[in-house]
Short mmCIF file of C-alpha atoms in Angstrom, two decimals:
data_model
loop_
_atom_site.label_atom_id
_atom_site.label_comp_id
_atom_site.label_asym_id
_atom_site.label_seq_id
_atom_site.Cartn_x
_atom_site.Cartn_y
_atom_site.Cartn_z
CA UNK A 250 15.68 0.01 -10.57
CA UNK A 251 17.71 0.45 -14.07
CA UNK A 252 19.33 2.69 -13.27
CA UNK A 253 20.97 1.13 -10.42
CA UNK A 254 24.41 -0.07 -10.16
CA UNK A 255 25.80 -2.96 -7.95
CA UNK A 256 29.33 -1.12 -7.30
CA UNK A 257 27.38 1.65 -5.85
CA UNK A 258 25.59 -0.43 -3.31
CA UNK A 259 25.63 -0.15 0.23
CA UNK A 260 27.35 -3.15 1.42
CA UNK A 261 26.62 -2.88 5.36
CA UNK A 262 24.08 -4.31 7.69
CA UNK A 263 21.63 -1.78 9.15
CA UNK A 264 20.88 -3.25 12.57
CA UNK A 265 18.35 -0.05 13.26
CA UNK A 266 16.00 -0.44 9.94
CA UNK A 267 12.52 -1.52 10.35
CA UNK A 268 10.61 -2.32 7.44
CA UNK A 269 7.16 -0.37 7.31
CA UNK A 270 3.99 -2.27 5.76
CA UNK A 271 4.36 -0.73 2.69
CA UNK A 272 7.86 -1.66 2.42
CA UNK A 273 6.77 -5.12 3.50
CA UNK A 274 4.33 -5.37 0.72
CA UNK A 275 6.72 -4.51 -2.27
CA UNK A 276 8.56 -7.62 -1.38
CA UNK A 277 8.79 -9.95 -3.81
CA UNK A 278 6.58 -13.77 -3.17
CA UNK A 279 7.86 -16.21 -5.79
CA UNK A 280 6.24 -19.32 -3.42
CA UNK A 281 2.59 -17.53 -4.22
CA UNK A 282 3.31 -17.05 -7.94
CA UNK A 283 1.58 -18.51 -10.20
CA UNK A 284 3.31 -22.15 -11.69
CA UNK A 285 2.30 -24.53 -14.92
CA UNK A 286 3.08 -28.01 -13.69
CA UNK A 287 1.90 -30.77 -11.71
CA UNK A 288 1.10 -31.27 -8.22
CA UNK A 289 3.18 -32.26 -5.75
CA UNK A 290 2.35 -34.75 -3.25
CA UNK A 291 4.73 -33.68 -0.29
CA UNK A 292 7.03 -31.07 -0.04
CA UNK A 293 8.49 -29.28 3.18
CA UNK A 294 11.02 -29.35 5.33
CA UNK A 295 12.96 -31.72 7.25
CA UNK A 296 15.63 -32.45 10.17
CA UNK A 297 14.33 -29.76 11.75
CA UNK A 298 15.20 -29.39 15.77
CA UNK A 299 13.01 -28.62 18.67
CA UNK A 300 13.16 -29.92 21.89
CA UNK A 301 9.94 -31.02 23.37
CA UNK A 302 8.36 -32.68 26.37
CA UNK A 303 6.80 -36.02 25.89
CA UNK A 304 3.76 -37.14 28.23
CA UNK A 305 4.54 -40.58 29.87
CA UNK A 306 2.34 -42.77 30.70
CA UNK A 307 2.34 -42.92 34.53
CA UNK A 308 1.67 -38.55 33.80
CA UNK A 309 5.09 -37.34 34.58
CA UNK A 310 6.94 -35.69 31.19
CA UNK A 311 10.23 -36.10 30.07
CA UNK A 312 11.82 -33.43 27.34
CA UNK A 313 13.42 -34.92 24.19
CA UNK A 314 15.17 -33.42 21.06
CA UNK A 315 12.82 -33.99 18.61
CA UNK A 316 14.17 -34.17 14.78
CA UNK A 317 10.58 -32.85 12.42
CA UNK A 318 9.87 -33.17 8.78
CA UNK A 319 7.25 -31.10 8.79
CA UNK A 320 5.64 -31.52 5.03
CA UNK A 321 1.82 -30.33 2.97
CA UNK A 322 0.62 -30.96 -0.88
CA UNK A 323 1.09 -28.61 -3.28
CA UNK A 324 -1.45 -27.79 -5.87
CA UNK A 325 -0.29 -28.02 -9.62
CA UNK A 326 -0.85 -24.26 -10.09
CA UNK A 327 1.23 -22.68 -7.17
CA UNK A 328 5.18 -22.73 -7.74
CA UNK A 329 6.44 -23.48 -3.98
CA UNK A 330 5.18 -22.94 -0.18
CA UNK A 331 6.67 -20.77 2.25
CA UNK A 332 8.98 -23.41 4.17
CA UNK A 333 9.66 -21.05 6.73
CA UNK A 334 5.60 -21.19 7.83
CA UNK A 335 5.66 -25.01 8.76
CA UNK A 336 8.55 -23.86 11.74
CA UNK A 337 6.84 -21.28 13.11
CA UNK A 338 3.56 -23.40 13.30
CA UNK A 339 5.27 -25.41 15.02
CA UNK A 340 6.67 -23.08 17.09
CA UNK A 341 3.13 -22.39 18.22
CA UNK A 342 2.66 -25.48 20.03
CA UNK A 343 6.34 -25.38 21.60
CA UNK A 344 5.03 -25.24 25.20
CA UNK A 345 2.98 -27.76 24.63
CA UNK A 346 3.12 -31.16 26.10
CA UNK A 347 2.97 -34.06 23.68
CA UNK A 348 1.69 -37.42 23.04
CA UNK A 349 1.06 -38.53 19.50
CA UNK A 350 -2.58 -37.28 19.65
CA UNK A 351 -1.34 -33.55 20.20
CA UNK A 352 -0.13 -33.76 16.43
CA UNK A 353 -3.26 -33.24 14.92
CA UNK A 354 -3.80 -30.16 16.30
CA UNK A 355 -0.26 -29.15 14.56
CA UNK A 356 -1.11 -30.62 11.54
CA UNK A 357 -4.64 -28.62 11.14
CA UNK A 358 -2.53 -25.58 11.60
CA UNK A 359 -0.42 -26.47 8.61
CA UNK A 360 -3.47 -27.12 6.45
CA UNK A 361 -4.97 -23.44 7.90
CA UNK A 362 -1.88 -21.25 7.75
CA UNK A 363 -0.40 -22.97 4.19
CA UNK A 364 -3.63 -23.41 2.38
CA UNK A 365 -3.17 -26.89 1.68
CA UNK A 366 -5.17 -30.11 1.38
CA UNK A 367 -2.78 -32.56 2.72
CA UNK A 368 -0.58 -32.53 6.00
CA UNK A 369 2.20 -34.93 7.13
CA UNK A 370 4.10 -34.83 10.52
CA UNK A 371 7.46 -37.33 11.65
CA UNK A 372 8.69 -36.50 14.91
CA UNK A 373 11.57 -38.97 16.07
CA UNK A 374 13.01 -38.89 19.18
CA UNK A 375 15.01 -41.04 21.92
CA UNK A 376 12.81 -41.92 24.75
CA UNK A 377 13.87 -43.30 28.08
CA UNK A 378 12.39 -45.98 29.80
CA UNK A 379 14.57 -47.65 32.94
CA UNK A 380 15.61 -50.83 32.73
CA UNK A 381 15.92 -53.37 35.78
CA UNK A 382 19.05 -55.15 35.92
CA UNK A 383 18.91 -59.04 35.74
CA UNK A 384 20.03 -59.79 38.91
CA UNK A 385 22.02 -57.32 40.41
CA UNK A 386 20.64 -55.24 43.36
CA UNK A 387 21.66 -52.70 45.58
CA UNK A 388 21.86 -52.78 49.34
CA UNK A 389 18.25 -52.40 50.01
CA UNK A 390 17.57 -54.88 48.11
CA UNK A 391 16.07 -52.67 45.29
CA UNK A 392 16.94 -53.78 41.50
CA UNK A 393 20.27 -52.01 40.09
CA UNK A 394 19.51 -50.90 36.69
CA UNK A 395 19.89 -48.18 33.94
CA UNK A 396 18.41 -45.81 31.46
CA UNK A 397 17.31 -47.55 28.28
CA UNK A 398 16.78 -44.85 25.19
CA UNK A 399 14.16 -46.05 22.18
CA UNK A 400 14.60 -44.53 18.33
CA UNK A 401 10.71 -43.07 18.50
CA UNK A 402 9.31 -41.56 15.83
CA UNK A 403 5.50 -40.05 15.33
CA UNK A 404 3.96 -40.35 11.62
CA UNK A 405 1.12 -38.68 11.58
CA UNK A 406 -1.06 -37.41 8.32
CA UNK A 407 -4.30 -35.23 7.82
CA UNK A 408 -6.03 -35.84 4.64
CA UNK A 409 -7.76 -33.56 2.30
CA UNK A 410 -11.02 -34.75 4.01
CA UNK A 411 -10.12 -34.18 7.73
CA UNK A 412 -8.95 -37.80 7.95
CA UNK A 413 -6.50 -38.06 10.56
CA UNK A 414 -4.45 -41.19 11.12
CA UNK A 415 -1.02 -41.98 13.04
CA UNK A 416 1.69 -44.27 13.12
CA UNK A 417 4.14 -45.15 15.77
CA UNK A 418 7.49 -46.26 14.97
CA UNK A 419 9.57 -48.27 17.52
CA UNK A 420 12.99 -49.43 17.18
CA UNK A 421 13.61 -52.60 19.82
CA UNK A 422 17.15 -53.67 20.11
CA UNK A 423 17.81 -57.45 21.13
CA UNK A 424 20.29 -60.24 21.54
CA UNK A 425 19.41 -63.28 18.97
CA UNK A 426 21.01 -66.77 19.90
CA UNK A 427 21.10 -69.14 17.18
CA UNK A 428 18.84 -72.25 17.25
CA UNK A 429 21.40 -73.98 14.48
CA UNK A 430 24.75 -73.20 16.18
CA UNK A 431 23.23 -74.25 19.48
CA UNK A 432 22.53 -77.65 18.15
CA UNK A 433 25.69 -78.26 16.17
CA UNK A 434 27.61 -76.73 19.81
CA UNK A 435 25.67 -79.43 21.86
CA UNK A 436 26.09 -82.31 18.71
CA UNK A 437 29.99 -81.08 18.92
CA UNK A 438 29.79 -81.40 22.89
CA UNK A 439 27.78 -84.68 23.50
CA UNK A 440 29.39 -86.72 20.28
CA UNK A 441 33.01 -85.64 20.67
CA UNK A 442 33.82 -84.01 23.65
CA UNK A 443 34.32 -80.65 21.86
CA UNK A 444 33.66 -77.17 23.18
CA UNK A 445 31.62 -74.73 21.22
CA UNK A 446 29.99 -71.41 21.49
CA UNK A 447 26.95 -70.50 19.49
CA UNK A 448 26.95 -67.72 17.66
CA UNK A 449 24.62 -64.57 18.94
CA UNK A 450 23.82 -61.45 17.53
CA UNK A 451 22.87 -57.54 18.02
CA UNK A 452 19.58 -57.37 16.47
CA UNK A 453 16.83 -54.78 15.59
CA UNK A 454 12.82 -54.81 15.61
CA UNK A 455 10.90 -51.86 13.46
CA UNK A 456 7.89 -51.80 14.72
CA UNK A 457 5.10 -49.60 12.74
CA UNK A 458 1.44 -49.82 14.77
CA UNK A 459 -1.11 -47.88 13.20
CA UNK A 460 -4.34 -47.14 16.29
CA UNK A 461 -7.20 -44.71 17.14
CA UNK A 462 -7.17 -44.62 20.65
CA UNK A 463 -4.34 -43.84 22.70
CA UNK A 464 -1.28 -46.74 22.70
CA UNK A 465 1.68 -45.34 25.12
CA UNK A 466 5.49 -45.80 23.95
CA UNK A 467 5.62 -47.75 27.37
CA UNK A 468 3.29 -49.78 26.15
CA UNK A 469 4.71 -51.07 22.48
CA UNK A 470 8.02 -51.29 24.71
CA UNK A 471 6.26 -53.76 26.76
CA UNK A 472 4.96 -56.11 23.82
CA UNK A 473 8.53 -55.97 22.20
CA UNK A 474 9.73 -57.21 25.68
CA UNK A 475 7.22 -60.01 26.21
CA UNK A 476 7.70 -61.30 22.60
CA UNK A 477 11.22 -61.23 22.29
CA UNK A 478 12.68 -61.57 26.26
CA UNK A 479 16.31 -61.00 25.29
CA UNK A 480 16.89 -57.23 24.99
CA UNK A 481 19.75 -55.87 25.01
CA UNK A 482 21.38 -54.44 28.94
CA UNK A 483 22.17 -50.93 29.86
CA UNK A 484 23.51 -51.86 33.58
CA UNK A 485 25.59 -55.22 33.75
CA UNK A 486 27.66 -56.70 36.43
CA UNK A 487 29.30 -60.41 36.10
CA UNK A 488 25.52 -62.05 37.43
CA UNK A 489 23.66 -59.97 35.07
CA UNK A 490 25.89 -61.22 32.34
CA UNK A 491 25.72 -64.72 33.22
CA UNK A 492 21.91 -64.24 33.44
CA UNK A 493 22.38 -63.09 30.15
CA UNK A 494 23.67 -66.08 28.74
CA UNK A 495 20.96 -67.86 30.52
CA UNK A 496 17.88 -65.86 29.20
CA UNK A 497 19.44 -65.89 25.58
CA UNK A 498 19.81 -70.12 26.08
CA UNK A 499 16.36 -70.21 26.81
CA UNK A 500 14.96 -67.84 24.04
CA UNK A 501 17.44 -69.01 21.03
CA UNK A 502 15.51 -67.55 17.74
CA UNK A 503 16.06 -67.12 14.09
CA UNK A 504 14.94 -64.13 12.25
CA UNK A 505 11.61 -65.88 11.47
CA UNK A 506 11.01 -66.73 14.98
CA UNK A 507 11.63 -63.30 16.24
CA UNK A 508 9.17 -61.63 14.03
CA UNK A 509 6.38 -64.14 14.18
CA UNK A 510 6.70 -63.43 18.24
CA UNK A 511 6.20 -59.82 17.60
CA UNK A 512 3.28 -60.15 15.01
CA UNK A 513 1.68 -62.46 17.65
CA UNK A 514 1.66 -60.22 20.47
CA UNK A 515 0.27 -57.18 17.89
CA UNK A 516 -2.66 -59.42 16.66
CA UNK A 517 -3.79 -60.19 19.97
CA UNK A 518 -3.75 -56.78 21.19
CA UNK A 519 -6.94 -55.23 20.43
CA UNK A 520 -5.64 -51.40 20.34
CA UNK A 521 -3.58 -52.03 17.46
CA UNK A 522 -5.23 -51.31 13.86
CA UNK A 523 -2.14 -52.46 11.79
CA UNK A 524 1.54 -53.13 11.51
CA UNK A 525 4.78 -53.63 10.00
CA UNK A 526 7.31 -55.51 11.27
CA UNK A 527 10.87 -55.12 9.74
CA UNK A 528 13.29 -57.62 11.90
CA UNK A 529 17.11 -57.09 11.42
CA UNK A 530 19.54 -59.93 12.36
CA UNK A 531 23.14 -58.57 12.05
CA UNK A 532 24.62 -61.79 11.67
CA UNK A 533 28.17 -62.91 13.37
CA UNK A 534 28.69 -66.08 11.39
CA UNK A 535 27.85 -64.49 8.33
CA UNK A 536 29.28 -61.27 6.44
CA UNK A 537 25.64 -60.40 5.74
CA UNK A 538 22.38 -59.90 7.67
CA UNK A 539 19.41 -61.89 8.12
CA UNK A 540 16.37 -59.97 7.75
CA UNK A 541 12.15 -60.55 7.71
CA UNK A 542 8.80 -58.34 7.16
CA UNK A 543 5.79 -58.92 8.24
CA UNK A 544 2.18 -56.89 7.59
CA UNK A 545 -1.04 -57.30 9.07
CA UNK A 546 -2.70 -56.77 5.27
CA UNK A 547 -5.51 -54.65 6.20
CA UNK A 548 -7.33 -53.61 3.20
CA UNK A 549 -5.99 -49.81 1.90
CA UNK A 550 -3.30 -50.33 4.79
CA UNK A 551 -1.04 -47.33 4.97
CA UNK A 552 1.99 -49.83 5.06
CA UNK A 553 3.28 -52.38 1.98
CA UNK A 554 5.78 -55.08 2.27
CA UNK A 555 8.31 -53.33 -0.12
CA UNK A 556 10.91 -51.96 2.26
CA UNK A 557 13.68 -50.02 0.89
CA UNK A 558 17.33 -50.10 0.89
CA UNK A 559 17.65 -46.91 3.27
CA UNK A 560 15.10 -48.58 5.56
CA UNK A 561 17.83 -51.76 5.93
CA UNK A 562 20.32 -49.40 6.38
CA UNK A 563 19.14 -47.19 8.68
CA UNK A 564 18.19 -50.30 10.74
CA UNK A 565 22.04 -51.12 11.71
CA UNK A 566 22.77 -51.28 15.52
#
């Protein structure tokens, strides 16, 4: 290998050469060397595409483009992993059809095939979910109506002692009316014959439910809908709209009423182990946002009330 000089290297692509097992094990492993430092809680890769097909709850499927950050410990003594392993495990289970459950089966491959005492899996996806229209119908009388998509994403982790526990994070998009405004409109109205509109706004629910048994996206979708009414339309003619204004009259909320009606509905739902609530109100009086957390507080919860600034931002609708 001295002896050899870069201007008298081949510089071509072989497309016919296969490498023989010897020649296979003469290549260099710098991931398996050995490494003075410290450990390394979770390293990996991330953003990486696949698409897969996500059991719904009434049994049908529907395939998704699923974004992974597929991710294990590393022990102080080994330099790196072989990132290139956590795809192909993956690619194992690409047939596959998948709830949240189905990730623990992935994630016990990562700890076999990488050696490693901690696993952690985030699948996010859009899932559809059809969406009624308020009022408008077709000729048979059947609701008009439209395809709603949901930022989904799975967090599941597999400890060093076979622990396995996952997350489900929902994004809920809603209209938020404001109590205030509608007051000072009707006080405007009633004590001086002046017009007014309240101010509304876009507005976003995170929802983070940790659970053991099975809790379908259909169903979180279903407790964001009962505890905060007003979400945003997909299909809208001029009755749905007015039926808009309606529903959003009758459900006027601040930021602290909208996520006190989520935490309500997830405390009185039996299934659900623990939560965070992160509620987003992107304000159209204001040039800033009105925003609110809420945790359940179980003791050694896998969630805190610190939320950081890339959570906010990532949280814009």
């Amino acid at each position: 290998m001295d002896n050899v000089k870069v201007k008298d290297l081949k510089r071509e692509y072989d497309s016919t050469f296969t490498p023989s097992q010897e020649y296979l094990d003469s290549m260099p492993d710098l991931q398996n060397s050995d490494f003075v430092g410290i450990p390394i809680d979770f390293v990996g890769i991330h953003n990486f595409h696949l698409p897969i097909r996500i059991k719904e709850r009434n049994g049908d499927t529907q395939e998704v483009m699923a974004s992974i950050t597929g991710t294990v410990s590393l022990d102080a003594s080994n330099r790196g992993i072989n990132m290139s392993r956590i795809i192909r495990t993956f690619y194992k289970s690409k047939d596959d059809i998948f709830d949240i459950n189905k990730l623990e089966e992935v994630l016990r491959n990562y700890q076999k095939d990488l050696k490693t005492f901690d696993a952690h899996l985030l699948m996010n996806f859009k899932y559809r979910i059809w969406q009624d229209a308020l009022r408008s119908v077709k000729e048979d009388g059947t609701p008009e109506g439209g395809w709603q998509y949901y930022n989904i994403t799975f967090d599941c982790n597999l400890d060093h002692n076979g622990e396995f526990k996952k997350i489900m994070w929902v994004d809920f998009v809603y209209s938020s009316a404001c109590p205030c405004s509608t007051e000072l409109s009707q006080h405007a109205a009633l004590n001086r014959g002046v017009f007014g509109i309240p101010h509304s706004q876009r507005s976003n629910a995170r929802i983070g439910i940790e659970f053991d048994e099975l809790l379908w996206i259909e169903d979180v979708i279903e407790l964001c809908r009962q505890a905060l009414v007003t979400e945003t339309l997909v299909f809208c003619k001029r009755q749905d709209e007015q039926a808009f204004a309606e529903l959003n009259g009758a459900n006027i909320k601040f930021v602290e009423d909208a996520i006190r009606y989520m935490a309500n509905e997830l405390n009185n739902d039996q299934r659900v182990l623990d939560y965070k609530v992160i509620c987003s109100h992107q304000e159209s009086l204001h040039s800033h946002d009105a925003v609110a957390v809420i945790t359940k507080g179980k003791r050694n919860s896998v969630f805190n009330h610190h939320v950081t600034l890339g959570e906010w931002q990532s949280m814009m609708v």
